[in-house]
């Protein structure tokens, strides 16, 4: 039998030829590819040198974007030479590039075990473990890396990030500053230092860091641009803001960024379609590498077990809205579970919520995966995410799909863009069914209004106008929204209103010490005396609510309007003037006003808003009639009827579960206004 008749002999001959040519042309990609293909055909391992070459060949493919082919070569290299850490490290890099974080962490961990003197392996392992929320393991790996190489700047960077994830803002600040001492040109360190400054309340100090990071260059610049825009809004520093906003919107529209925070992007008013694009990309980035592993089920106990996922079970706007609702859920039909991943502030509100829930799961020290496992183990049937894309949100928990049915509600006014969320709980005003294309979730309409309220909130004794710095006889326009919701275009209109209503004042919240001075300068530039802007500090609940009774009319903001703040004003008896905008975030005021029986205060345009504000200030009888109607409706209107709201929400939960139990895909539906039994 000749060699031509023996396939294996032919392959062996070819292999010898490939090895000879490779000795003549080391590193030749075509020869390497032929060599590896021949070895695969033979089912034969290469030499140790060829295993290393195969891993390096995989790295070259990865750099060309051919990650699938690269992974195959890395895995063969590991199979040929499992005791060489470099093969495991290269596999980790390729898995990380594919967003397969858990597998990458394991590969880096094996590389670190085999190469304890190579700090990069333990450092990368720590970075992946941090992304998985396994902070204790991440810190241990990073400390091993830094014990090996104390000058490894990226190691200090990741360790500081772990501190920030733990809520240690000052520790994170020091860590990022130390990183920059080693690598002053590291853009990511500048951006993270700026974030740490922002998160510890030093907003003005954060701006230069974001600007430096952008000048140096970031792989994904969108997150830094978004933060720069948002902190300028918080400070009412509007110089250069239009150009930054344009850059932000363009980046989202062009698909050049994943890291623009959707909550910040709502402030651009770019419309529901682009807001969905932003949210989808951000959710994909935040949940990269997460593969849901929990089995789906359709059986449940007699009582439907509903879990509310939030970081806000303390003195927080969300807690204020839901406290009475939690207490009034029907315990014969529902078991209500708190899934808390936020801090315990020791407040009366925290204690009230702990008492109000049937079970209170503290997930604050658990990773996303372990939190999901705990929720799954508790048998939660329907998980309601109250955070969405707001501060301290942990979308990675719900991304593991610990519950058979998952919804988002209340915290985030828009689509999460997350495929793991089945429903968004809304109403016909904030999210009409014809807006379904703007949501990845299926829309559920509650009757009248989507937002609950707490009727037990006390209102303090009304102070005098003089005590609050207000003129006794002036017409008082009021807006206690944070400054980031006030933009130049809106402020132009407010100044136009003040100009037409002589002697009137605008009463605002001093949400940051820099805000009063900046807004007064903006008012002066528009021909309005600075003293006509009056600022109030933040106050405790009863005193805060009492202030509203000194004002005459609340002026809503846009494109992000008042939500809890508008409900506060209405509860205290102050009418709210709003505009029905395009997006969920700009339609909440309209929803609240319709649910309290004041639909006439919902304007269709900003021109109509400006005209109405001027008219109401000049016609006290019309405004007085609105106040009288608000006072009469306060105890009977749907907005403040917690029992009716609880029953409607429970009907929504029951319908979601019934759809799931029948094996149907999630679908949009409206809850009947009355209980059908």
mmCIF file of N, CA and C in Angstrom, residues 203 262 614 671:
data_model
loop_
_atom_site.group_PDB
_atom_site.id
_atom_site.type_symbol
_atom_site.label_atom_id
_atom_site.label_comp_id
_atom_site.label_asym_id
_atom_site.label_seq_id
_atom_site.Cartn_x
_atom_site.Cartn_y
_atom_site.Cartn_z
ATOM 1 N N UNK A 203 -19.381 67.317 43.588
ATOM 2 C CA UNK A 203 -19.719 67.421 42.166
ATOM 3 C C UNK A 203 -18.803 68.362 41.403
ATOM 4 N N UNK A 262 -28.974 55.223 30.880
ATOM 5 C CA UNK A 262 -30.286 55.580 30.346
ATOM 6 C C UNK A 262 -31.005 56.667 31.131
ATOM 7 N N UNK A 614 -49.191 82.230 33.256
ATOM 8 C CA UNK A 614 -49.423 83.675 33.327
ATOM 9 C C UNK A 614 -50.892 83.979 33.624
ATOM 10 N N UNK A 671 -55.739 46.381 33.072
ATOM 11 C CA UNK A 671 -56.447 45.879 34.247
ATOM 12 C C UNK A 671 -57.796 46.579 34.346
#
